[in-house]
Amino acid sequence: MNIALYQALALNEWRLRSRRISSLVVLLAVVAVSWLMVLDPKGGAAMMVVHRQRVAYESQALAFATGLMASLLFGLAGFYLARGRSQEDLRCGTAAVLSATPVGNAQLLGARWLGAFGFLMSLGTALMLTIWVLQLVRGEGPLQPLPYLQMLALGLAPGLMLCASLAVLADAWAPLMGKRGDALYWLFWIAQLAFMPATLGQGVTRLSGWQVFDINGASPLLVALSQLLSVTHISVGGGPFDATLPLLHMPEGLWSKELVALRVGSMLLALLPLILAVLRFHRYAPELVRLRNPASRWRVVALLQWLLQPAMRPLNAALRLLLRMSARLPGLPGRWLADVSLVLLSQPLLALVMLGCAVASAAVPAENLTLLLAVLLGCWGVAVADVSSRDLQSGTLALASAAPGGAWERVWRQGLAAFGLGLLLSLPGLLRWGMGEPARALACVSGLFFLSAAATALGRLTQGSRSFLALFLFALYLGVQKTGVAGLDLLGLSGDAHAGSALGYGLAGGLMFGALLALPRLRRT
């Protein structure tokens, strides 16, 4: 294949991802999160703490800590940001053209991998440059670019390579297209987090060859830092410190030969999914892949639905009854109820899990309520991620706009449907929180309002669901961590939120809903 043509293909893949509105939204989110990650020591907490001794905000420490936390951020969000190219080709009509081109499967998927990896590395570079500015504003010591570049190339790049490879695989293999692949990757990312306690939980402070499988790099980097500082406990991401103790300066020498070899090995492992992608590429064959085919079900999903038939039958009957009730209910309430019913009917398994969690949240012990609500809200976020982009993806936007209420009402009604569904499902848990911890209940309500507006706005802006899904899942992960930062406790799950943070998110949600209401009218004028 002509090298110039291959370069053009890879560059085009990068441009297609970089020029989307969702890329701008994610870039702004990366900048905001990067500033939140580096805590201001004046508040009594620091980004890195070793035995209650604060590590100075120098280039070595800032590069390590932000790179480690960014590996978790991009390890989750990177997959959802990089994938979706096959569905775009099917929706835009370019799939038939690509399937007839003389470009081989390996060459086409290789160009897509390069474009996806280059896009994710662009976001990583933007994060690095943001931290440079932050060090000049809040840091200590001179700016040294080399530690940042080392962390970007060896700390962050292997995880981004894996995200790009799995994204290409999900688009190349028809069973992984859609929410099936999204759900499986979420489980895969959760499984990766088990590497840290498995490696560090026993007080291990030596690098091991098994850590090559931790492609995101959290466990080998923490072990290498433990060896460098000769300590067994390190707090990265936020922790209280003793201001009377002297500052601890992170020495050079983190990137030993063993650590570099592990990270290079992780890079090679990150490329393995591309082999399966080439072997299973559907090449847009009509008998293998379609734009939207609700009748086709994955065998595992079909088996699960068959096993759950005793519970699914009454649930489906109740949801159909709810939809008939919406047809009899006049005006806006009926149309709102129809939207809620459609969300539940289109995802019966998620509806069953959410309803089960809602019922259980009224009776479980108080110490288990937070975990149950986290599962419930996680399923809710996945269910409403495409609440405003579903019409476009299904080709029913013109039909829905011609329905009573019109396009203007449909814009904000979809957001209210997402908010109302989340509020109704979490109501038993919210009532229990309201009696003992009203600040958490208020934070959860305002967080649901903000996320409902964000799902609607991002769906409209990006014409897809994955930008919201990536940001929501990472926000949910941060929300269940005890960081001590109220702004990161979006739904009150960690108990760090207070009335001020809850009101702030409520105001932000109100502003987004206001923008959704005003945008169609501004376009008409």
Short mmCIF file of C-alpha atoms in Angstrom, two decimals:
data_model
loop_
_atom_site.label_atom_id
_atom_site.label_comp_id
_atom_site.label_asym_id
_atom_site.label_seq_id
_atom_site.Cartn_x
_atom_site.Cartn_y
_atom_site.Cartn_z
CA MET A 1 0.00 0.00 0.00
CA ASN A 2 1.18 3.52 -0.76
CA ILE A 3 2.71 5.04 2.38
CA ALA A 4 1.30 8.47 1.57
CA LEU A 5 -2.19 6.98 1.25
CA TYR A 6 -1.81 5.13 4.55
CA GLN A 7 -0.69 8.33 6.28
CA ALA A 8 -3.71 10.11 4.82
CA LEU A 9 -6.02 7.40 6.18
CA ALA A 10 -4.52 7.60 9.67
CA LEU A 11 -4.59 11.41 9.66
CA ASN A 12 -8.22 11.36 8.53
CA GLU A 13 -9.13 9.05 11.40
CA TRP A 14 -7.49 11.46 13.84
CA ARG A 15 -9.30 14.42 12.31
CA LEU A 16 -12.69 12.70 12.43
CA ARG A 17 -12.31 12.22 16.17
CA SER A 18 -10.65 15.54 16.91
CA ARG A 19 -13.10 17.78 15.06
CA ARG A 20 -16.19 16.53 16.85
CA ILE A 21 -17.90 18.76 19.40
CA SER A 22 -17.56 15.92 21.88
CA SER A 23 -13.78 16.24 21.63
CA LEU A 24 -13.98 19.89 22.73
CA VAL A 25 -16.26 18.92 25.62
CA VAL A 26 -13.87 16.17 26.72
CA LEU A 27 -10.86 18.48 26.38
CA LEU A 28 -12.51 21.03 28.66
CA ALA A 29 -13.35 18.22 31.10
CA VAL A 30 -9.71 17.05 31.05
CA VAL A 31 -8.50 20.56 31.87
CA ALA A 32 -11.03 20.92 34.69
CA VAL A 33 -10.28 17.49 36.18
CA SER A 34 -6.54 18.09 36.00
CA TRP A 35 -6.91 21.21 38.17
CA LEU A 36 -9.15 19.35 40.60
CA MET A 37 -6.64 16.50 40.88
CA VAL A 38 -3.91 18.74 42.29
CA LEU A 39 -5.26 19.77 45.69
CA ASP A 40 -4.33 23.11 47.19
CA PRO A 41 -2.20 22.39 50.30
CA LYS A 42 -3.78 25.38 52.06
CA GLY A 43 -6.85 23.22 52.60
CA GLY A 44 -4.94 20.69 54.72
CA ALA A 45 -4.80 17.97 52.03
CA ALA A 46 -2.20 17.29 49.37
CA MET A 47 -1.98 15.25 46.20
CA MET A 48 0.80 12.98 47.50
CA VAL A 49 1.37 12.16 51.17
CA VAL A 50 3.89 9.71 52.66
CA HIS A 51 3.36 8.93 56.37
CA ARG A 52 1.55 12.28 56.83
CA GLN A 53 4.46 14.09 55.19
CA ARG A 54 3.56 16.15 52.12
CA VAL A 55 5.48 15.61 48.91
CA ALA A 56 6.53 18.92 47.37
CA TYR A 57 4.73 19.96 44.19
CA GLU A 58 7.78 19.64 41.97
CA SER A 59 7.94 18.29 38.43
CA GLN A 60 8.77 14.71 39.50
CA ALA A 61 5.86 14.47 41.93
CA LEU A 62 3.31 16.30 39.78
CA ALA A 63 4.18 14.21 36.72
CA PHE A 64 3.89 10.95 38.69
CA ALA A 65 0.67 11.70 40.54
CA THR A 66 -1.23 13.28 37.66
CA GLY A 67 -0.02 10.57 35.26
CA LEU A 68 -1.16 7.84 37.66
CA MET A 69 -4.62 9.37 38.09
CA ALA A 70 -4.87 10.15 34.37
CA SER A 71 -4.23 6.47 33.61
CA LEU A 72 -7.43 5.68 35.54
CA LEU A 73 -9.34 8.51 33.82
CA PHE A 74 -8.27 7.64 30.29
CA GLY A 75 -8.36 3.91 31.03
CA LEU A 76 -12.11 4.26 31.41
CA ALA A 77 -13.05 7.19 29.19
CA GLY A 78 -10.53 6.52 26.41
CA PHE A 79 -12.36 3.45 25.12
CA TYR A 80 -15.69 5.24 24.81
CA LEU A 81 -14.06 8.26 23.16
CA ALA A 82 -12.13 6.20 20.60
CA ARG A 83 -14.84 3.81 19.45
CA GLY A 84 -17.99 4.26 17.37
CA ARG A 85 -16.47 4.63 13.91
CA SER A 86 -18.35 1.68 12.40
CA GLN A 87 -21.71 3.01 13.56
CA GLU A 88 -20.87 6.43 12.12
CA ASP A 89 -20.02 4.83 8.77
CA LEU A 90 -23.31 2.92 8.76
CA ARG A 91 -25.31 6.01 9.73
CA CYS A 92 -23.60 8.31 7.20
CA GLY A 93 -23.68 5.81 4.33
CA THR A 94 -19.91 5.52 3.88
CA ALA A 95 -19.82 1.86 4.95
CA ALA A 96 -20.59 0.60 1.43
CA VAL A 97 -17.82 2.77 -0.03
CA LEU A 98 -15.25 1.52 2.50
CA SER A 99 -16.24 -2.10 2.01
CA ALA A 100 -15.60 -1.79 -1.74
CA THR A 101 -12.20 -0.10 -1.49
CA PRO A 102 -9.04 -2.11 -2.25
CA VAL A 103 -7.60 -1.33 1.19
CA GLY A 104 -7.03 -4.53 3.17
CA ASN A 105 -8.59 -5.23 6.56
CA ALA A 106 -5.28 -4.99 8.40
CA GLN A 107 -4.41 -1.70 6.72
CA LEU A 108 -7.81 -0.14 7.38
CA LEU A 109 -7.90 -1.21 11.02
CA GLY A 110 -4.26 -0.21 11.47
CA ALA A 111 -5.06 3.30 10.24
CA ARG A 112 -8.02 3.45 12.59
CA TRP A 113 -5.87 2.35 15.49
CA LEU A 114 -3.30 5.04 14.71
CA GLY A 115 -6.02 7.67 14.50
CA ALA A 116 -7.60 6.56 17.80
CA PHE A 117 -4.27 6.34 19.61
CA GLY A 118 -3.15 9.70 18.22
CA PHE A 119 -6.40 11.30 19.39
CA LEU A 120 -6.03 9.90 22.91
CA MET A 121 -2.39 10.96 23.03
CA SER A 122 -3.51 14.46 22.02
CA LEU A 123 -5.75 14.53 25.08
CA GLY A 124 -2.88 13.22 27.21
CA THR A 125 -0.62 15.96 25.86
CA ALA A 126 -3.27 18.57 26.65
CA LEU A 127 -3.37 17.23 30.21
CA MET A 128 0.42 17.45 30.47
CA LEU A 129 0.47 21.04 29.23
CA THR A 130 -2.29 21.95 31.70
CA ILE A 131 -0.23 20.55 34.57
CA TRP A 132 2.74 22.62 33.34
CA VAL A 133 0.64 25.75 33.75
CA LEU A 134 -0.60 24.53 37.12
CA GLN A 135 2.96 24.00 38.36
CA LEU A 136 3.88 27.53 37.35
CA VAL A 137 0.85 28.83 39.28
CA ARG A 138 0.72 26.57 42.33
CA GLY A 139 3.80 24.38 42.18
CA GLU A 140 7.19 24.45 43.84
CA GLY A 141 10.54 24.37 42.10
CA PRO A 142 11.44 24.92 38.43
CA LEU A 143 9.49 23.33 35.59
CA GLN A 144 11.28 20.23 34.23
CA PRO A 145 9.66 18.83 31.05
CA LEU A 146 11.53 15.48 31.08
CA PRO A 147 9.58 13.82 33.95
CA TYR A 148 6.31 14.75 32.27
CA LEU A 149 7.44 13.36 28.92
CA GLN A 150 8.61 10.13 30.56
CA MET A 151 5.28 9.71 32.31
CA LEU A 152 3.40 10.43 29.09
CA ALA A 153 5.43 7.98 26.98
CA LEU A 154 5.89 5.13 29.47
CA GLY A 155 3.21 5.68 32.10
CA LEU A 156 0.17 6.76 30.09
CA ALA A 157 0.82 5.52 26.53
CA PRO A 158 0.43 1.73 27.18
CA GLY A 159 -3.05 2.22 28.63
CA LEU A 160 -4.04 4.47 25.72
CA MET A 161 -2.76 1.84 23.28
CA LEU A 162 -4.98 -0.75 24.95
CA CYS A 163 -8.01 1.57 24.78
CA ALA A 164 -7.41 2.16 21.07
CA SER A 165 -6.96 -1.57 20.39
CA LEU A 166 -10.12 -2.57 22.25
CA ALA A 167 -12.07 0.26 20.59
CA VAL A 168 -11.00 -0.99 17.15
CA LEU A 169 -11.92 -4.55 18.16
CA ALA A 170 -15.37 -3.47 19.39
CA ASP A 171 -16.04 -1.73 16.06
CA ALA A 172 -14.63 -4.57 13.98
CA TRP A 173 -16.59 -7.41 15.61
CA ALA A 174 -20.35 -7.09 15.21
CA PRO A 175 -21.35 -8.68 18.58
CA LEU A 176 -19.40 -5.97 20.43
CA MET A 177 -20.98 -3.03 18.66
CA GLY A 178 -23.42 -0.96 20.70
CA LYS A 179 -23.97 -1.18 24.44
CA ARG A 180 -22.82 -4.79 24.58
CA GLY A 181 -19.24 -3.75 24.06
CA ASP A 182 -19.69 -0.75 26.35
CA ALA A 183 -20.91 -2.95 29.21
CA LEU A 184 -18.18 -5.55 28.72
CA TYR A 185 -15.46 -2.91 28.76
CA TRP A 186 -16.86 -1.45 31.98
CA LEU A 187 -16.53 -4.90 33.59
CA PHE A 188 -13.03 -5.26 32.14
CA TRP A 189 -11.98 -1.90 33.59
CA ILE A 190 -13.37 -2.82 36.99
CA ALA A 191 -11.40 -6.10 36.85
CA GLN A 192 -8.20 -4.16 36.16
CA LEU A 193 -8.62 -2.31 39.45
CA ALA A 194 -8.17 -5.63 41.25
CA PHE A 195 -4.52 -5.56 40.23
CA MET A 196 -3.65 -2.88 42.78
CA PRO A 197 -4.93 -4.59 45.94
CA ALA A 198 -3.69 -7.96 44.67
CA THR A 199 -0.21 -6.51 44.21
CA LEU A 200 0.01 -4.02 47.06
CA GLY A 201 -2.33 -5.52 49.63
CA GLN A 202 0.29 -7.88 51.04
CA GLY A 203 2.90 -5.17 51.46
CA VAL A 204 4.79 -6.18 48.31
CA THR A 205 7.47 -3.62 47.44
CA ARG A 206 9.26 -5.42 44.60
CA LEU A 207 8.48 -5.34 40.91
CA SER A 208 7.19 -8.60 39.47
CA GLY A 209 6.92 -9.92 35.93
CA TRP A 210 3.18 -10.39 36.43
CA GLN A 211 2.78 -6.63 36.55
CA VAL A 212 3.28 -6.50 32.79
CA PHE A 213 -0.41 -7.44 32.60
CA ASP A 214 -1.35 -4.26 34.48
CA ILE A 215 -1.29 -2.27 31.28
CA ASN A 216 -2.65 0.91 32.84
CA GLY A 217 0.39 0.76 35.11
CA ALA A 218 -0.99 1.63 38.55
CA SER A 219 0.59 -1.24 40.47
CA PRO A 220 4.11 -1.21 38.90
CA LEU A 221 4.34 2.57 39.24
CA LEU A 222 3.32 2.51 42.91
CA VAL A 223 5.74 -0.33 43.67
CA ALA A 224 8.55 1.50 41.86
CA LEU A 225 7.83 4.66 43.87
CA SER A 226 7.77 2.63 47.09
CA GLN A 227 11.21 1.27 46.24
CA LEU A 228 12.48 4.73 45.38
CA LEU A 229 11.30 6.26 48.67
CA SER A 230 11.88 3.12 50.79
CA VAL A 231 8.36 3.28 52.23
CA THR A 232 5.39 0.91 52.34
CA HIS A 233 2.48 3.38 52.38
CA ILE A 234 1.84 6.16 49.86
CA SER A 235 -1.32 8.22 49.46
CA VAL A 236 -1.81 9.41 45.86
CA GLY A 237 -4.84 11.42 44.84
CA GLY A 238 -5.53 13.30 48.05
CA GLY A 239 -4.82 12.87 51.73
CA PRO A 240 -4.35 14.90 54.92
CA PHE A 241 -0.83 15.82 55.99
CA ASP A 242 0.94 17.23 59.02
CA ALA A 243 1.99 20.80 58.24
CA THR A 244 4.60 20.71 61.02
CA LEU A 245 6.63 18.05 59.18
CA PRO A 246 9.16 19.14 56.53
CA LEU A 247 8.39 18.77 52.85
CA LEU A 248 9.42 15.51 51.20
CA HIS A 249 11.16 15.88 47.84
CA MET A 250 10.67 13.07 45.34
CA PRO A 251 14.10 11.96 44.07
CA GLU A 252 14.99 11.09 40.50
CA GLY A 253 15.52 7.53 39.32
CA LEU A 254 11.94 6.29 39.09
CA TRP A 255 12.38 4.79 35.63
CA SER A 256 14.65 1.85 36.35
CA LYS A 257 15.46 -0.78 33.73
CA GLU A 258 12.95 -3.19 35.28
CA LEU A 259 10.13 -0.66 35.19
CA VAL A 260 10.90 0.41 31.61
CA ALA A 261 10.94 -3.26 30.52
CA LEU A 262 7.56 -3.85 32.16
CA ARG A 263 6.00 -0.84 30.44
CA VAL A 264 7.41 -1.80 27.03
CA GLY A 265 6.03 -5.30 27.56
CA SER A 266 2.65 -3.79 28.39
CA MET A 267 2.76 -1.86 25.12
CA LEU A 268 3.23 -5.11 23.20
CA LEU A 269 0.38 -6.77 25.07
CA ALA A 270 -1.84 -3.78 24.32
CA LEU A 271 -1.56 -4.55 20.59
CA LEU A 272 -2.85 -8.13 20.85
CA PRO A 273 -6.57 -7.23 20.46
CA LEU A 274 -5.75 -5.91 16.99
CA ILE A 275 -5.01 -9.47 15.82
CA LEU A 276 -8.50 -10.59 16.81
CA ALA A 277 -9.95 -7.42 15.26
CA VAL A 278 -8.37 -8.22 11.87
CA LEU A 279 -9.60 -11.82 12.04
CA ARG A 280 -13.17 -10.87 12.99
CA PHE A 281 -13.61 -7.66 10.96
CA HIS A 282 -17.14 -7.63 9.50
CA ARG A 283 -16.16 -5.49 6.49
CA TYR A 284 -19.66 -4.02 6.67
CA ALA A 285 -21.20 -7.19 5.23
CA PRO A 286 -25.02 -6.73 5.34
CA GLU A 287 -25.58 -10.22 6.78
CA LEU A 288 -23.18 -9.50 9.67
CA VAL A 289 -23.88 -5.95 10.73
CA ARG A 290 -26.74 -3.47 10.56
CA LEU A 291 -27.17 0.08 11.83
CA ARG A 292 -29.85 -0.80 14.36
CA ASN A 293 -31.49 -4.17 14.70
CA PRO A 294 -33.33 -4.52 18.01
CA ALA A 295 -34.53 -8.00 17.03
CA SER A 296 -31.00 -9.40 16.97
CA ARG A 297 -29.83 -10.40 20.42
CA TRP A 298 -26.49 -11.59 21.66
CA ARG A 299 -26.62 -15.21 22.77
CA VAL A 300 -25.52 -14.40 26.31
CA VAL A 301 -28.17 -11.70 26.59
CA ALA A 302 -30.79 -14.00 25.10
CA LEU A 303 -29.84 -16.75 27.57
CA LEU A 304 -29.98 -14.30 30.47
CA GLN A 305 -33.38 -13.06 29.38
CA TRP A 306 -34.60 -16.66 29.09
CA LEU A 307 -33.40 -17.43 32.62
CA LEU A 308 -35.09 -14.30 33.93
CA GLN A 309 -38.39 -14.93 32.18
CA PRO A 310 -40.33 -15.42 35.46
CA ALA A 311 -39.39 -11.86 36.42
CA MET A 312 -39.27 -10.34 32.93
CA ARG A 313 -42.80 -11.27 31.91
CA PRO A 314 -44.59 -9.35 34.67
CA LEU A 315 -42.12 -6.48 34.29
CA ASN A 316 -42.74 -6.17 30.55
CA ALA A 317 -46.49 -6.39 31.14
CA ALA A 318 -46.27 -3.60 33.73
CA LEU A 319 -44.20 -1.43 31.39
CA ARG A 320 -46.64 -1.96 28.51
CA LEU A 321 -49.46 -0.99 30.85
CA LEU A 322 -47.49 2.13 31.79
CA LEU A 323 -47.11 3.00 28.11
CA ARG A 324 -50.87 2.58 27.54
CA MET A 325 -51.51 4.83 30.53
CA SER A 326 -49.32 7.50 28.96
CA ALA A 327 -51.50 7.41 25.84
CA ARG A 328 -54.60 8.08 27.95
CA LEU A 329 -52.98 10.80 30.03
CA PRO A 330 -53.47 14.12 28.21
CA GLY A 331 -50.90 16.79 27.50
CA LEU A 332 -47.35 17.09 28.74
CA PRO A 333 -47.65 14.55 31.63
CA GLY A 334 -48.67 11.84 29.18
CA ARG A 335 -45.78 12.60 26.82
CA TRP A 336 -43.35 12.67 29.75
CA LEU A 337 -44.61 9.29 30.97
CA ALA A 338 -44.23 7.90 27.45
CA ASP A 339 -40.57 8.96 27.38
CA VAL A 340 -39.94 7.29 30.74
CA SER A 341 -41.70 4.12 29.57
CA LEU A 342 -39.67 4.05 26.36
CA VAL A 343 -36.38 4.23 28.29
CA LEU A 344 -37.40 1.26 30.43
CA LEU A 345 -38.95 -0.80 27.61
CA SER A 346 -35.91 -0.41 25.36
CA GLN A 347 -33.59 -1.80 28.07
CA PRO A 348 -35.55 -4.42 30.03
CA LEU A 349 -32.55 -5.98 31.76
CA LEU A 350 -31.36 -2.63 33.07
CA ALA A 351 -34.93 -1.83 34.09
CA LEU A 352 -35.12 -5.07 36.08
CA VAL A 353 -31.82 -4.35 37.86
CA MET A 354 -32.82 -0.77 38.66
CA LEU A 355 -36.24 -1.73 39.99
CA GLY A 356 -34.69 -4.52 42.08
CA CYS A 357 -32.17 -2.08 43.57
CA ALA A 358 -34.91 0.48 44.23
CA VAL A 359 -36.97 -2.05 46.18
CA ALA A 360 -33.94 -3.38 48.06
CA SER A 361 -32.76 0.13 49.02
CA ALA A 362 -35.79 0.45 51.27
CA ALA A 363 -34.78 -2.54 53.43
CA VAL A 364 -31.01 -3.13 53.26
CA PRO A 365 -28.83 -2.24 56.28
CA ALA A 366 -27.62 1.33 56.35
CA GLU A 367 -23.99 0.32 55.75
CA ASN A 368 -24.96 -1.34 52.44
CA LEU A 369 -27.21 1.45 51.18
CA THR A 370 -24.43 3.47 49.55
CA LEU A 371 -23.19 0.52 47.48
CA LEU A 372 -26.72 -0.36 46.37
CA LEU A 373 -27.43 3.22 45.34
CA ALA A 374 -24.13 3.32 43.43
CA VAL A 375 -25.23 0.26 41.41
CA LEU A 376 -28.69 1.75 40.87
CA LEU A 377 -27.36 5.13 39.73
CA GLY A 378 -24.73 3.48 37.54
CA CYS A 379 -27.45 1.53 35.70
CA TRP A 380 -29.53 4.69 35.47
CA GLY A 381 -26.67 6.60 33.83
CA VAL A 382 -26.16 3.85 31.24
CA ALA A 383 -29.90 3.73 30.55
CA VAL A 384 -30.33 7.49 29.96
CA ALA A 385 -27.01 8.09 28.15
CA ASP A 386 -28.77 8.06 24.76
CA VAL A 387 -31.98 9.74 25.88
CA SER A 388 -31.53 12.66 23.48
CA SER A 389 -29.49 10.99 20.72
CA ARG A 390 -31.72 7.93 20.31
CA ASP A 391 -33.98 9.63 17.74
CA LEU A 392 -31.06 10.60 15.53
CA GLN A 393 -29.35 7.22 15.78
CA SER A 394 -32.62 5.41 14.98
CA GLY A 395 -33.62 7.72 12.13
CA THR A 396 -36.84 8.83 13.86
CA LEU A 397 -35.90 12.46 14.60
CA ALA A 398 -38.25 13.97 12.00
CA LEU A 399 -41.12 11.75 13.13
CA ALA A 400 -40.57 12.60 16.80
CA SER A 401 -40.37 16.32 16.00
CA ALA A 402 -43.75 16.15 14.26
CA ALA A 403 -45.41 14.65 17.35
CA PRO A 404 -47.40 16.82 19.81
CA GLY A 405 -45.11 19.22 21.61
CA GLY A 406 -42.75 19.52 18.65
CA ALA A 407 -38.97 19.51 18.61
CA TRP A 408 -38.64 22.36 21.13
CA GLU A 409 -40.56 20.58 23.87
CA ARG A 410 -38.85 17.26 23.11
CA VAL A 411 -35.43 18.74 23.84
CA TRP A 412 -36.08 19.56 27.48
CA ARG A 413 -38.75 16.88 28.06
CA GLN A 414 -36.15 14.17 27.48
CA GLY A 415 -33.98 15.68 30.20
CA LEU A 416 -36.93 15.83 32.58
CA ALA A 417 -37.73 12.20 31.75
CA ALA A 418 -34.19 11.17 32.72
CA PHE A 419 -34.35 13.22 35.92
CA GLY A 420 -37.79 11.95 36.87
CA LEU A 421 -36.77 8.32 36.30
CA GLY A 422 -33.66 8.69 38.43
CA LEU A 423 -35.56 10.47 41.17
CA LEU A 424 -38.32 7.85 41.31
CA LEU A 425 -35.91 4.92 41.38
CA SER A 426 -33.67 6.39 44.08
CA LEU A 427 -36.57 7.73 46.18
CA PRO A 428 -36.53 4.92 48.82
CA GLY A 429 -32.82 5.46 49.45
CA LEU A 430 -33.18 9.25 49.38
CA LEU A 431 -35.89 9.11 52.05
CA ARG A 432 -33.58 7.11 54.32
CA TRP A 433 -30.71 9.54 53.70
CA GLY A 434 -33.03 12.49 54.26
CA MET A 435 -33.82 11.40 57.81
CA GLY A 436 -30.20 11.02 58.91
CA GLU A 437 -27.96 12.69 56.30
CA PRO A 438 -29.93 15.41 54.50
CA ALA A 439 -26.83 16.84 52.83
CA ARG A 440 -26.24 13.54 50.98
CA ALA A 441 -29.87 13.38 49.88
CA LEU A 442 -29.72 16.98 48.59
CA ALA A 443 -26.44 16.21 46.76
CA CYS A 444 -27.98 13.15 45.11
CA VAL A 445 -31.03 15.08 43.88
CA SER A 446 -28.96 17.98 42.53
CA GLY A 447 -26.50 15.51 40.98
CA LEU A 448 -29.33 13.69 39.21
CA PHE A 449 -30.64 17.01 37.93
CA PHE A 450 -27.21 18.07 36.68
CA LEU A 451 -26.49 14.69 35.03
CA SER A 452 -29.91 14.63 33.34
CA ALA A 453 -29.23 18.03 31.82
CA ALA A 454 -25.71 16.94 30.84
CA ALA A 455 -26.97 13.74 29.17
CA THR A 456 -29.48 15.75 27.14
CA ALA A 457 -27.05 18.53 26.21
CA LEU A 458 -24.15 16.24 25.29
CA GLY A 459 -26.46 13.99 23.29
CA ARG A 460 -27.66 16.98 21.31
CA LEU A 461 -24.21 18.45 20.81
CA THR A 462 -22.33 15.24 19.97
CA GLN A 463 -25.22 13.29 18.38
CA GLY A 464 -24.17 10.25 20.40
CA SER A 465 -24.14 8.82 23.89
CA ARG A 466 -20.54 7.89 24.56
CA SER A 467 -19.20 11.30 25.57
CA PHE A 468 -21.69 11.47 28.42
CA LEU A 469 -21.20 7.80 29.24
CA ALA A 470 -17.43 8.17 29.54
CA LEU A 471 -17.64 11.25 31.74
CA PHE A 472 -20.47 9.81 33.85
CA LEU A 473 -18.72 6.52 34.59
CA PHE A 474 -15.56 8.30 35.65
CA ALA A 475 -17.55 10.74 37.80
CA LEU A 476 -19.30 7.76 39.39
CA TYR A 477 -15.93 6.14 40.12
CA LEU A 478 -14.66 9.34 41.74
CA GLY A 479 -17.92 9.67 43.63
CA VAL A 480 -17.51 6.38 45.48
CA GLN A 481 -13.93 7.23 46.52
CA LYS A 482 -13.30 8.99 49.83
CA THR A 483 -11.33 11.93 48.40
CA GLY A 484 -12.39 14.63 50.85
CA VAL A 485 -13.22 16.94 47.92
CA ALA A 486 -16.89 17.95 47.94
CA GLY A 487 -16.86 18.86 44.26
CA LEU A 488 -16.00 15.29 43.28
CA ASP A 489 -18.89 13.81 45.26
CA LEU A 490 -21.46 14.45 42.55
CA LEU A 491 -24.18 12.14 43.90
CA GLY A 492 -23.41 12.16 47.62
CA LEU A 493 -22.11 8.59 47.57
CA SER A 494 -18.86 9.20 49.45
CA GLY A 495 -20.35 11.58 52.02
CA ASP A 496 -17.97 14.43 51.12
CA ALA A 497 -20.66 16.61 49.53
CA HIS A 498 -22.20 19.51 51.40
CA ALA A 499 -25.01 21.98 50.76
CA GLY A 500 -22.74 24.35 48.83
CA SER A 501 -21.53 21.73 46.36
CA ALA A 502 -25.08 20.40 45.93
CA LEU A 503 -26.45 23.85 45.18
CA GLY A 504 -23.59 24.46 42.76
CA TYR A 505 -24.45 21.37 40.72
CA GLY A 506 -28.14 22.24 40.88
CA LEU A 507 -27.40 25.72 39.51
CA ALA A 508 -25.22 24.24 36.74
CA GLY A 509 -28.01 21.86 35.78
CA GLY A 510 -30.50 24.72 35.72
CA LEU A 511 -28.23 26.75 33.43
CA MET A 512 -27.88 23.80 31.05
CA PHE A 513 -31.64 23.30 30.95
CA GLY A 514 -32.02 27.03 30.30
CA ALA A 515 -29.60 26.77 27.38
CA LEU A 516 -31.55 23.82 25.99
CA LEU A 517 -34.75 25.85 26.18
CA ALA A 518 -33.24 28.94 24.57
CA LEU A 519 -31.22 27.31 21.77
CA PRO A 520 -34.11 26.35 19.42
CA ARG A 521 -35.72 29.79 19.82
CA LEU A 522 -32.41 31.53 19.05
CA ARG A 523 -32.03 29.45 15.90
CA ARG A 524 -35.48 30.48 14.69
CA THR A 525 -34.67 34.15 15.17
#
